[in-house]
PDB file of C-alpha atoms in Angstrom:
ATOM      1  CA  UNK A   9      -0.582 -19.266  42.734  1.00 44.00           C
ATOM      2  CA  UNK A  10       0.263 -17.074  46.078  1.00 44.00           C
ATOM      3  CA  UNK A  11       0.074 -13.607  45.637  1.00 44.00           C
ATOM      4  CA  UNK A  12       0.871 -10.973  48.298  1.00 43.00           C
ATOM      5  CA  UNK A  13      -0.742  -7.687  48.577  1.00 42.00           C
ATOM      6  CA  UNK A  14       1.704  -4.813  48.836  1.00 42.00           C
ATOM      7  CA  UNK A  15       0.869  -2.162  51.003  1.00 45.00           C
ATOM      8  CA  UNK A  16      -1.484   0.111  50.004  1.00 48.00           C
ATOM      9  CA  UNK A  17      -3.138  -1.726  47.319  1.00 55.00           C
ATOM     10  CA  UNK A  18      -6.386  -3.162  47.831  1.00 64.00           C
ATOM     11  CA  UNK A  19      -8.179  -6.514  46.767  1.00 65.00           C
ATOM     12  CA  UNK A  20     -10.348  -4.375  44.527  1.00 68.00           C
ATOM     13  CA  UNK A  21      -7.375  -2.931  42.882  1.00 67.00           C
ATOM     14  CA  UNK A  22      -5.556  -6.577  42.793  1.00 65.00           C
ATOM     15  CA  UNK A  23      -9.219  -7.618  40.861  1.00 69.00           C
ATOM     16  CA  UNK A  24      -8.836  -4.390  38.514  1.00 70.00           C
ATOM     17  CA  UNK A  25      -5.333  -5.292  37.513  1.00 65.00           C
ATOM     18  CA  UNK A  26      -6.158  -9.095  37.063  1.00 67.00           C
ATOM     19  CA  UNK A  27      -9.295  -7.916  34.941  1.00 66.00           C
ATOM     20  CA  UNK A  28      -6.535  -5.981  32.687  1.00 65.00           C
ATOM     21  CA  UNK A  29      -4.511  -8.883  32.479  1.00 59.00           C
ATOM     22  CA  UNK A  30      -7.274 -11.007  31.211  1.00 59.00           C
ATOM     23  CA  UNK A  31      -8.324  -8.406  28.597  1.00 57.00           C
ATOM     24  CA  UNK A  32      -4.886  -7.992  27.593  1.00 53.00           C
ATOM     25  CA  UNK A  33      -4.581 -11.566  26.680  1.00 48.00           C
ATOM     26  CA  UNK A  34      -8.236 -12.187  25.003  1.00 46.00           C
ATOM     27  CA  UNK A  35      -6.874  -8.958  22.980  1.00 44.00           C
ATOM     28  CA  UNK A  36      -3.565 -10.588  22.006  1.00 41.00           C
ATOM     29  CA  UNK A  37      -4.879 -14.339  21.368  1.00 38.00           C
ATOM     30  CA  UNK A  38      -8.060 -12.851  18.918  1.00 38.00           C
ATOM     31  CA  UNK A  39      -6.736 -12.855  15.194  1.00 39.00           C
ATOM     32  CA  UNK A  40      -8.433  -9.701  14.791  1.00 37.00           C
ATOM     33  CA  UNK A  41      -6.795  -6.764  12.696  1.00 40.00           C
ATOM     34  CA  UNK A  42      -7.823  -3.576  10.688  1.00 39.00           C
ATOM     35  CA  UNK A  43      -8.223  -4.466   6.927  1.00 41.00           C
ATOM     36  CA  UNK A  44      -9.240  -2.350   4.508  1.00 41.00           C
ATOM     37  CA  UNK A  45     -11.027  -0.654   7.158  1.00 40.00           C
ATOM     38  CA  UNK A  46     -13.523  -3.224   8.846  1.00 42.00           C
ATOM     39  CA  UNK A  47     -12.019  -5.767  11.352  1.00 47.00           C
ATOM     40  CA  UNK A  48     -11.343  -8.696  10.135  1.00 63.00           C
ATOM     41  CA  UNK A  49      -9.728 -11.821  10.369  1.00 79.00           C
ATOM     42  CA  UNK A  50      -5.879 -11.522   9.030  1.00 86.00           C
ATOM     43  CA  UNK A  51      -5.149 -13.112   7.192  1.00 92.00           C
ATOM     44  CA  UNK A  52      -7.802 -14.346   4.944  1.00 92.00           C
ATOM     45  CA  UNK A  53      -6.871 -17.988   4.251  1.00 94.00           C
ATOM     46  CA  UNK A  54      -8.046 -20.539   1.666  1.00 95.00           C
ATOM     47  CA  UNK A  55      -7.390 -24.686   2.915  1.00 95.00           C
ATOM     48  CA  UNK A  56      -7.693 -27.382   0.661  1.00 95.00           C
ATOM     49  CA  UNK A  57      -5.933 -30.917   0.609  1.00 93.00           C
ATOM     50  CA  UNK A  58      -5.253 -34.241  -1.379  1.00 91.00           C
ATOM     51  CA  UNK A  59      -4.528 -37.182  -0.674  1.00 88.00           C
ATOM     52  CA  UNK A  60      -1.581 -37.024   1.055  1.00 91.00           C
ATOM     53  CA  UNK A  61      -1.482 -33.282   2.679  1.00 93.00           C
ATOM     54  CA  UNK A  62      -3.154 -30.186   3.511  1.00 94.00           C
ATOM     55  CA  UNK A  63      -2.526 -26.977   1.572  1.00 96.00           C
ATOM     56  CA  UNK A  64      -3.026 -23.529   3.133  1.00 96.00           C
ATOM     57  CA  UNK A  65      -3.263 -19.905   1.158  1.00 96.00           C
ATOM     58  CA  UNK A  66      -3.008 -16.467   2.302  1.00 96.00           C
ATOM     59  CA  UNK A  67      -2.511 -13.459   0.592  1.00 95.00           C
ATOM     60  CA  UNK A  68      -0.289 -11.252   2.170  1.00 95.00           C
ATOM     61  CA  UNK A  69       1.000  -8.678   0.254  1.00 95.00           C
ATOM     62  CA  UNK A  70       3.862  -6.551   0.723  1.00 94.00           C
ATOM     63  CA  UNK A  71       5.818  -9.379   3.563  1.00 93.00           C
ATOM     64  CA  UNK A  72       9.032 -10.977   2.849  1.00 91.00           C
ATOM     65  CA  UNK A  73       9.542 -14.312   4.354  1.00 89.00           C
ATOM     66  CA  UNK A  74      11.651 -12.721   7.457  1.00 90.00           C
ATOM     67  CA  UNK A  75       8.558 -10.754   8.541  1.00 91.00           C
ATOM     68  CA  UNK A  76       6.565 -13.933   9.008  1.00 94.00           C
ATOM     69  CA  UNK A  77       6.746 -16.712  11.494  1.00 94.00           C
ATOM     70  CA  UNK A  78       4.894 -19.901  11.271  1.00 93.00           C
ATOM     71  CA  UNK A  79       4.634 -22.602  13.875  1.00 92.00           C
ATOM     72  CA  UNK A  80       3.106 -25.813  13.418  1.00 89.00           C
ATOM     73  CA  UNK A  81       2.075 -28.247  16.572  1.00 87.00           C
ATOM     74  CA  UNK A  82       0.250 -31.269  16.106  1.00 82.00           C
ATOM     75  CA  UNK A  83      -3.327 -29.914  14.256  1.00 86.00           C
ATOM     76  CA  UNK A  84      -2.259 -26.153  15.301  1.00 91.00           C
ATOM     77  CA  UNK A  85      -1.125 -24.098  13.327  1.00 93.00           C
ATOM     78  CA  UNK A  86      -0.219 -20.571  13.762  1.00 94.00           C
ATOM     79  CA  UNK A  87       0.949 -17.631  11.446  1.00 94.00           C
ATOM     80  CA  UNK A  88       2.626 -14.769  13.287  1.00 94.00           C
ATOM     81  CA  UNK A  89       3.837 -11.777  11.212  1.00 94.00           C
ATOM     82  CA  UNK A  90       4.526  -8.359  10.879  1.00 92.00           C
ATOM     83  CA  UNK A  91       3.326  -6.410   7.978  1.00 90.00           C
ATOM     84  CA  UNK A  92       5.327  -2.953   7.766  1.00 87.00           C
ATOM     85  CA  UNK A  93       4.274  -0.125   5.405  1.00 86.00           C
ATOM     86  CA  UNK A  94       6.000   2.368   3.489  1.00 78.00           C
ATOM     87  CA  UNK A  95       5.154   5.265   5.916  1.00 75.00           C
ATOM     88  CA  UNK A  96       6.144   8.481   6.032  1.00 76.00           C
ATOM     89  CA  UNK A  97       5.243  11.704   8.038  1.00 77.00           C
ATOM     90  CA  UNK A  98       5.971  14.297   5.676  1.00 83.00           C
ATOM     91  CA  UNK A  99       3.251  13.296   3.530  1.00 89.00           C
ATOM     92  CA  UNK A 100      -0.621  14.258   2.585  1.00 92.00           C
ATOM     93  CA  UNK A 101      -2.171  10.912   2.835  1.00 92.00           C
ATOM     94  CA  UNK A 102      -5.175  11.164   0.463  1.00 92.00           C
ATOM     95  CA  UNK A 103      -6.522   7.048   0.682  1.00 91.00           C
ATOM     96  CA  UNK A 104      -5.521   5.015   3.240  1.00 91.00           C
ATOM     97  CA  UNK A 105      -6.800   1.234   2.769  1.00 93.00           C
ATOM     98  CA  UNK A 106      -4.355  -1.095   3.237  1.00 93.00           C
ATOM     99  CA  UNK A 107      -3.013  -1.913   6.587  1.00 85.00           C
ATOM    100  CA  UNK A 108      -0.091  -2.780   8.732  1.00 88.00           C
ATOM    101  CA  UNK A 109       1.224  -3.915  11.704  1.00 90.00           C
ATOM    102  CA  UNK A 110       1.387  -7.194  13.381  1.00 93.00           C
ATOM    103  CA  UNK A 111      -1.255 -10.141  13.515  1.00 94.00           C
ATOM    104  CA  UNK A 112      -1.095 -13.999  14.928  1.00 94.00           C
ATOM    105  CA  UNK A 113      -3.619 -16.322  13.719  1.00 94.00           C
ATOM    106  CA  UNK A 114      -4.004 -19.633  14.975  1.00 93.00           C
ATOM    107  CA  UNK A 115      -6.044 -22.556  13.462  1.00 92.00           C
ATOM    108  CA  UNK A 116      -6.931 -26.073  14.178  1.00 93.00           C
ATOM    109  CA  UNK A 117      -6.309 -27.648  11.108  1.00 91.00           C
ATOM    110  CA  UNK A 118      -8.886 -30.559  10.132  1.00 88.00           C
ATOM    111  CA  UNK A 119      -6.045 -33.358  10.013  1.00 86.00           C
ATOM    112  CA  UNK A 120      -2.589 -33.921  12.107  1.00 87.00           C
ATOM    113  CA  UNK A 121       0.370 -32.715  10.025  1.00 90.00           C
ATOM    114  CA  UNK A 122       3.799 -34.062  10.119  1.00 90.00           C
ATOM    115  CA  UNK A 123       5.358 -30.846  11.077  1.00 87.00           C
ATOM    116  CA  UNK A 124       8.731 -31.571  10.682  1.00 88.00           C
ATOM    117  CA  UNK A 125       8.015 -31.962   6.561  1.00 91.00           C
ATOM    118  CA  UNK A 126       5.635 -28.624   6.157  1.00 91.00           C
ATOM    119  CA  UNK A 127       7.082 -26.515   3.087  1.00 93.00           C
ATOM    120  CA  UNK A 128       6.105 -23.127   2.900  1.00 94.00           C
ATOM    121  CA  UNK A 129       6.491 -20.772   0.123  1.00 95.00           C
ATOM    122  CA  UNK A 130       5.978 -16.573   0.107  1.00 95.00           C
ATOM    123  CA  UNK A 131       5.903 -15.725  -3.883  1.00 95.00           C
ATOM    124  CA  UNK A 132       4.365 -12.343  -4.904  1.00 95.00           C
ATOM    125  CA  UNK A 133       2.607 -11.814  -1.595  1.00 95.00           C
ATOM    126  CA  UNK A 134       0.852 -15.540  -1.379  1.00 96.00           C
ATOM    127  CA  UNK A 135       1.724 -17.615   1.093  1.00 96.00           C
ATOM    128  CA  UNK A 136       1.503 -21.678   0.703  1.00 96.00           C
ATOM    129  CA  UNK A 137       1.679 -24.277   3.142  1.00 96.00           C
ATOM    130  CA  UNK A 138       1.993 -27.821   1.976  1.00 95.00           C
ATOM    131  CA  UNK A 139       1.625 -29.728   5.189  1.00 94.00           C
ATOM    132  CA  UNK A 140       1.705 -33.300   4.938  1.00 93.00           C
ATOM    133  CA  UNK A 141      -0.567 -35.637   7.099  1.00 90.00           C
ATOM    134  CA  UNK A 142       0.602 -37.480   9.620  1.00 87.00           C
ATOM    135  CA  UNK A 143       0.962 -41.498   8.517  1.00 79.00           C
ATOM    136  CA  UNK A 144      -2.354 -41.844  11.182  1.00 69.00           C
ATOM    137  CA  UNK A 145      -4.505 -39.577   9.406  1.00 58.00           C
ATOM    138  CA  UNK A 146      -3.987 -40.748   5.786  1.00 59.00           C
ATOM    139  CA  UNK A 147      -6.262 -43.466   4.307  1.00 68.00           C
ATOM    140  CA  UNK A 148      -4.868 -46.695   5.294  1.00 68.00           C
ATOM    141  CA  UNK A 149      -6.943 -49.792   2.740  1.00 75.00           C
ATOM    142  CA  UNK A 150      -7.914 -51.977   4.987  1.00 80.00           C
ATOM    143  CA  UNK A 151      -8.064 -55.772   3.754  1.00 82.00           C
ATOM    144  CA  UNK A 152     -10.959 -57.874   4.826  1.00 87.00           C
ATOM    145  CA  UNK A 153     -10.557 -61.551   5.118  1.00 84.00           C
ATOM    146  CA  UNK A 154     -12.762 -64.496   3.960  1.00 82.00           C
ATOM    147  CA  UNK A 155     -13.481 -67.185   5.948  1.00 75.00           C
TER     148      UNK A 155
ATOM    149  CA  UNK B   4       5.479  -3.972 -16.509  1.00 39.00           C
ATOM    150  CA  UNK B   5       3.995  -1.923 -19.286  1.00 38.00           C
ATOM    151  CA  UNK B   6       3.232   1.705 -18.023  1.00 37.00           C
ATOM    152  CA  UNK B   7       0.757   3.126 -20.077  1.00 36.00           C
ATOM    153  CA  UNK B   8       1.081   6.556 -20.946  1.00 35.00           C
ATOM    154  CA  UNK B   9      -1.947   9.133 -22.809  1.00 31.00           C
ATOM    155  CA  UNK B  10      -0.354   8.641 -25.944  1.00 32.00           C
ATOM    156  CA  UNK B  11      -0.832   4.848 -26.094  1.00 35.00           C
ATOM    157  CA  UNK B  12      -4.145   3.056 -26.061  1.00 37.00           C
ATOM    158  CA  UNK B  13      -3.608  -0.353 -24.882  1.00 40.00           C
ATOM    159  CA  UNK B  14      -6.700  -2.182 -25.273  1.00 38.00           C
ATOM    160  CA  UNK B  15      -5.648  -5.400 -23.772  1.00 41.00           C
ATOM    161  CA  UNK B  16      -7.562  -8.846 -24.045  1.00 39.00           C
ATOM    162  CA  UNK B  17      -8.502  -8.844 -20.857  1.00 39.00           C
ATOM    163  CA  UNK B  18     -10.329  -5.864 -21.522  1.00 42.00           C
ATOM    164  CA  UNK B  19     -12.786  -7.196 -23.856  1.00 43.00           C
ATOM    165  CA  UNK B  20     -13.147 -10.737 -22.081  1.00 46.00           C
ATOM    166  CA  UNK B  21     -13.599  -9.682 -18.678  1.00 48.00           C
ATOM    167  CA  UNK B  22     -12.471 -12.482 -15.896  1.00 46.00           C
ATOM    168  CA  UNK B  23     -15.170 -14.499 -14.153  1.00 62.00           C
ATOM    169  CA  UNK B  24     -14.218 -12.687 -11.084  1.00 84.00           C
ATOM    170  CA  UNK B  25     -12.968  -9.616  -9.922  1.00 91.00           C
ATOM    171  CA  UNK B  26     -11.665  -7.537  -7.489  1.00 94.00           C
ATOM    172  CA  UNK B  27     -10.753  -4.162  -6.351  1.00 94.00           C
ATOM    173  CA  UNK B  28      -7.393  -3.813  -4.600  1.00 96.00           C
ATOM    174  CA  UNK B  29      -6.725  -1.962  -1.495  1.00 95.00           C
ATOM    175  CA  UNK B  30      -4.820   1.137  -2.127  1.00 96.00           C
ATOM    176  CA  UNK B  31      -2.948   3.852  -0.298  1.00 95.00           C
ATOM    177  CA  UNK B  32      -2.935   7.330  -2.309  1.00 95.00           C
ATOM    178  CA  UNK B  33      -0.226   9.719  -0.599  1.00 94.00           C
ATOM    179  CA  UNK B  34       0.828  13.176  -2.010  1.00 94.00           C
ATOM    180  CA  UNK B  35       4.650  14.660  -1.445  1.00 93.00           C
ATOM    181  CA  UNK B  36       6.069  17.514  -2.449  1.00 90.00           C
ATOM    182  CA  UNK B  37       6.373  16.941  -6.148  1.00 91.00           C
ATOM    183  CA  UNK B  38       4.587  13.412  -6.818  1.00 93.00           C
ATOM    184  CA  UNK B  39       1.444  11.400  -5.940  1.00 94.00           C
ATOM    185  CA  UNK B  40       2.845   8.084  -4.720  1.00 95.00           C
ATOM    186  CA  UNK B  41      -0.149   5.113  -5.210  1.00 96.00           C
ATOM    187  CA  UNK B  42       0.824   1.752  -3.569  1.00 96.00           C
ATOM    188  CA  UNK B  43      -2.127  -1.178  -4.489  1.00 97.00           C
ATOM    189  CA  UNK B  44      -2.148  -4.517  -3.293  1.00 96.00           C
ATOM    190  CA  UNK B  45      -2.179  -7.611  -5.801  1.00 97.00           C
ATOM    191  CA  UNK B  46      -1.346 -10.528  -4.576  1.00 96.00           C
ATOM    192  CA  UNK B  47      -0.812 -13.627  -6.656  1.00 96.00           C
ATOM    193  CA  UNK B  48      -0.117 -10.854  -9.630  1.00 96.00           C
ATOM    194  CA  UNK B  49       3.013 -11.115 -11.978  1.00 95.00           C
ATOM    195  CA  UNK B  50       4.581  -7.749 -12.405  1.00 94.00           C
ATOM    196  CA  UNK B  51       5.108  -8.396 -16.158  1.00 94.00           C
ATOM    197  CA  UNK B  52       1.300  -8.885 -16.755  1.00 95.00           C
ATOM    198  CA  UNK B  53       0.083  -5.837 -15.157  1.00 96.00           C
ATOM    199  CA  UNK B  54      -1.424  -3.041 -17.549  1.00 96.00           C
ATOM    200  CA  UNK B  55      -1.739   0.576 -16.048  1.00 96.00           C
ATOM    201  CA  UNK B  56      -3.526   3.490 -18.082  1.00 94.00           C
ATOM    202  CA  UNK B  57      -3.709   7.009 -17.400  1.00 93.00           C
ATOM    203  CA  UNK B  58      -5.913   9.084 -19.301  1.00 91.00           C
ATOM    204  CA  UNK B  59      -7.184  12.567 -18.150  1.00 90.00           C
ATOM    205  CA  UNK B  60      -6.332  12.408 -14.814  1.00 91.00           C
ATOM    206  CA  UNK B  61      -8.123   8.978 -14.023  1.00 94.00           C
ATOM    207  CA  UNK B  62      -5.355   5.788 -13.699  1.00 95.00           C
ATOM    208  CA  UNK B  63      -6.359   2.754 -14.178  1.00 96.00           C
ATOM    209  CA  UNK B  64      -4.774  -0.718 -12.684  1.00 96.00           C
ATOM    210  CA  UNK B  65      -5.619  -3.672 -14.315  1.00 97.00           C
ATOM    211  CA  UNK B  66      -3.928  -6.909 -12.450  1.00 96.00           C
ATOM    212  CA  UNK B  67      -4.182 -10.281 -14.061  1.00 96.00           C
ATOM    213  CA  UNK B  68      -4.223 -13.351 -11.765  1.00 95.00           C
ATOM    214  CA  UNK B  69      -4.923 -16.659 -12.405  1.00 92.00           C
ATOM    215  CA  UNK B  70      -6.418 -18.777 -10.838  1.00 91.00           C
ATOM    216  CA  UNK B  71      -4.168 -21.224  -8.843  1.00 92.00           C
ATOM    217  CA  UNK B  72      -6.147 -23.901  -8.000  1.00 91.00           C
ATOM    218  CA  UNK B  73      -8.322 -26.310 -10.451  1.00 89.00           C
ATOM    219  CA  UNK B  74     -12.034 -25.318 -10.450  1.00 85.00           C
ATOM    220  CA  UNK B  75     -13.423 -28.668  -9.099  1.00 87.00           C
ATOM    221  CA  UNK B  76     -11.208 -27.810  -5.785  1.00 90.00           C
ATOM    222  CA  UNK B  77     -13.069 -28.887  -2.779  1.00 91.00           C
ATOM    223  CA  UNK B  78     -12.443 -26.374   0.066  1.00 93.00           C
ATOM    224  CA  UNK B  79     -12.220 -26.975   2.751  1.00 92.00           C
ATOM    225  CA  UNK B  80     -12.243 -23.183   4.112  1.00 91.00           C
ATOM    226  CA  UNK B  81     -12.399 -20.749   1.680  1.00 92.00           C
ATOM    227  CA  UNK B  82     -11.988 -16.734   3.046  1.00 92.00           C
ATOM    228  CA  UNK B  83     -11.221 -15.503  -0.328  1.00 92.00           C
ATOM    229  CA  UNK B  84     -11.654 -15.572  -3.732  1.00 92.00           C
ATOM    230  CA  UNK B  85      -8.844 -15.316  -6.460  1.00 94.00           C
ATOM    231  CA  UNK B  86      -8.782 -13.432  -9.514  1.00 94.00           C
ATOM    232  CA  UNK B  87      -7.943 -10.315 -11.738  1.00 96.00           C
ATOM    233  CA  UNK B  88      -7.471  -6.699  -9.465  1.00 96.00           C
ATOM    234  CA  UNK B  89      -9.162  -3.933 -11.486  1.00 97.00           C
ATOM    235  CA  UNK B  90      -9.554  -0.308  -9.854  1.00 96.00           C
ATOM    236  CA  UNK B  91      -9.606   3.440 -11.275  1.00 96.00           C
ATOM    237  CA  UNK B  92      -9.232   5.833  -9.576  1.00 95.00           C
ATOM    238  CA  UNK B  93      -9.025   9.376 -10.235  1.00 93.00           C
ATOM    239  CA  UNK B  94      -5.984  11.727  -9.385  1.00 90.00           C
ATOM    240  CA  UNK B  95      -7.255  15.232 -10.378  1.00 85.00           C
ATOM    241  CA  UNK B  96      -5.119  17.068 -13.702  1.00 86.00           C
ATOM    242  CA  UNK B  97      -2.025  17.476 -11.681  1.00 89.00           C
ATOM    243  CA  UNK B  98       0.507  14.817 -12.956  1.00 93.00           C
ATOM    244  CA  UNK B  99       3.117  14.807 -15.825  1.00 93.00           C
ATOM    245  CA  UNK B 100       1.948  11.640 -17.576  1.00 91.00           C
ATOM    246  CA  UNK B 101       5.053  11.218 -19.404  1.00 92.00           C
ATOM    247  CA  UNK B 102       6.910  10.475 -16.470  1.00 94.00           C
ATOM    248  CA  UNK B 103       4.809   8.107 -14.285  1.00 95.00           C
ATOM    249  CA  UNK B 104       7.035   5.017 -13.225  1.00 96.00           C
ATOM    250  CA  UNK B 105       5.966   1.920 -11.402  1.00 96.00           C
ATOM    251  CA  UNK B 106       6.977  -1.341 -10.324  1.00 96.00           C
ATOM    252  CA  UNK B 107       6.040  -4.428  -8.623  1.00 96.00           C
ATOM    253  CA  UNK B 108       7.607  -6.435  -5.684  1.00 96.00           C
ATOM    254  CA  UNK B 109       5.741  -8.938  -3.204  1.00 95.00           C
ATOM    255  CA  UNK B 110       2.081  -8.822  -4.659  1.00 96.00           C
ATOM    256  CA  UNK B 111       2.556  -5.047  -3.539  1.00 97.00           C
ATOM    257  CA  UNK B 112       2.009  -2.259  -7.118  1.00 97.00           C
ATOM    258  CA  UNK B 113       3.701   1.383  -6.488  1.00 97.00           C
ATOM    259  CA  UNK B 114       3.384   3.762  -8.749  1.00 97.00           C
ATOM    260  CA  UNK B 115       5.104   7.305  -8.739  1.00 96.00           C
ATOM    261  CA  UNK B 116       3.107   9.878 -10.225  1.00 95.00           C
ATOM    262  CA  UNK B 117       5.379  13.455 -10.345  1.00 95.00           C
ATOM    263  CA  UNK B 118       3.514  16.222 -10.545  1.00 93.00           C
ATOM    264  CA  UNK B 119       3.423  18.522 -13.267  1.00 91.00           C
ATOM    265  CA  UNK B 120       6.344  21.289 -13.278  1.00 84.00           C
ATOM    266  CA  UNK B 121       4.031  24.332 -13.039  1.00 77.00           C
ATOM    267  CA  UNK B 122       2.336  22.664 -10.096  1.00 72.00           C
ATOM    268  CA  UNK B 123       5.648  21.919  -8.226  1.00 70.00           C
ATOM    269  CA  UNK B 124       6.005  24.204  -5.032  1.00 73.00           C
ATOM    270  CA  UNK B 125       8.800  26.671  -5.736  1.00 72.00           C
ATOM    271  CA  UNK B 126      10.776  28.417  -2.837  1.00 77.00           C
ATOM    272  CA  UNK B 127      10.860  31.859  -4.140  1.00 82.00           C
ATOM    273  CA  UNK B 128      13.602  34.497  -3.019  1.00 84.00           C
ATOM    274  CA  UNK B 129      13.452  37.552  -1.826  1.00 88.00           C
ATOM    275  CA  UNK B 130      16.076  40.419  -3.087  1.00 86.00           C
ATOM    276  CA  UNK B 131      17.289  42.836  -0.854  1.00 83.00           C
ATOM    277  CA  UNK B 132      16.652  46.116  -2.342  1.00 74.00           C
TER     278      UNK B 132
END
């Protein structure tokens, strides 16, 4: 990529601004958010499978199925979302655990899915994925031959 | 929901055969004008099965959830465990039990706790003489 200086701005500047970029982005790609007041990973997720698929838990409380966004590519998957809280300004907050705002989390799941037959469900604040492998991935019998 | 008021003592089952695991919800505890407002998160739980007590100024939320996967699961990640939410917490002598409300939507418990009439701020007029 060609970049031109503008006038008045110096490599070291250019470097300081690039930095920021780069930080900006590690800070945007890392699944981190403020829960129940330690960082952690949001969401928390649970990933178990049979025969035939992959299934994928998360607890989030409080979302409705328009606040969340999940993408599926290959053996990435990613859950985008916004949680929003009841907030008001006009209030004395005595405990303040749960948290809000918005979180991406990307995974690479152990298996390719078939992505275009992943059902999803959001009932009392748990998410599940059903995400079928793709025909590659699932156990093929193979026959051996005599003679 | 049942909302259990001072006058009733529901001593549920769950009570007495305590779940093989569980877990304390996160909760926000705000205070308005003329009611304590306590939102608790509980995913997974039904809204029917959850069993609230307030006694003395302490409330307590009792949760039910069960579990959702066979015991012999193999996981391949596991962040989390599942099971009942239990917390108490305490609220101070404040609120008119008789008239605590709460409900359940999204995994998400808020309860509405008004405060008691004498403790209610009053905007007090002044006569002109």
């Amino acid at each position: 990529m060609v970049r031109l200086y503008s006038r008045g701005v110096s490599p070291l500047h250019q470097l300081r601004d690039e930095m920021n970029r780069w930080l900006e982005g590690i800070q945007h790609e890392t699944p981190r958010f403020t829960f129940g007041g330690s960082p952690s990973v949001f969401p928390a997720i649970n990933v178990w499978e049979d025969d035939k698929s992959l299934l994928l838990e998360a607890e989030l409380p409080g979302m409705k199925v328009d606040d969340l966004n999940i993408t599926a590519v290959g053996d990435q998957l990613t859950l985008k979302g916004e949680r929003k809280l009841d907030e008001s300004d006009d209030v004395t907050v005595h405990q303040c655990e749960r948290a809000g705002g918005s979180f991406t989390r990307t995974l690479t799941l152990p298996a390719e899915v078939n992505v275009d037959q992943v059902e999803a469900t959001l009932i009392d604040g748990v998410l599940r994925l059903r995400l079928p492998k793709a025909a590659t991935t699932s156990p093929h019998k193979i026959d051996v031959k005599t003679g | 929901m049942s909302c259990c008021e001072t006058t009733c003592c529901d001593t549920s089952d769950a009570e007495q055969t305590p779940a093989a695991s569980e877990f304390h919800p996160q909760v926000d505890i705000v205070e308005l004008t003329d009611e304590f407002v306590v939102r608790a998160d509980v995913p997974g739980a039904k809204a029917d099965d959850i069993n609230l007590h307030y006694e003395d100024g302490t409330l307590t939320i009792h949760a039910p959830v069960a579990a959702r996967q066979d015991d012999e699961t193999h996981y391949l990640r596991r962040e989390y465990g599942v099971g009942d939410f239990r917390r108490t917490l305490s609220l101070g002598d404040q609120v008119d039990a008789e008239n605590i409300s709460a409900a359940a939507e999204d995994g998400v418990l808020t309860l509405h706790l008004p405060k008691l009439a004498g403790i209610k701020p009053r905007k007090i007029d002044v006569n002109t003489g």
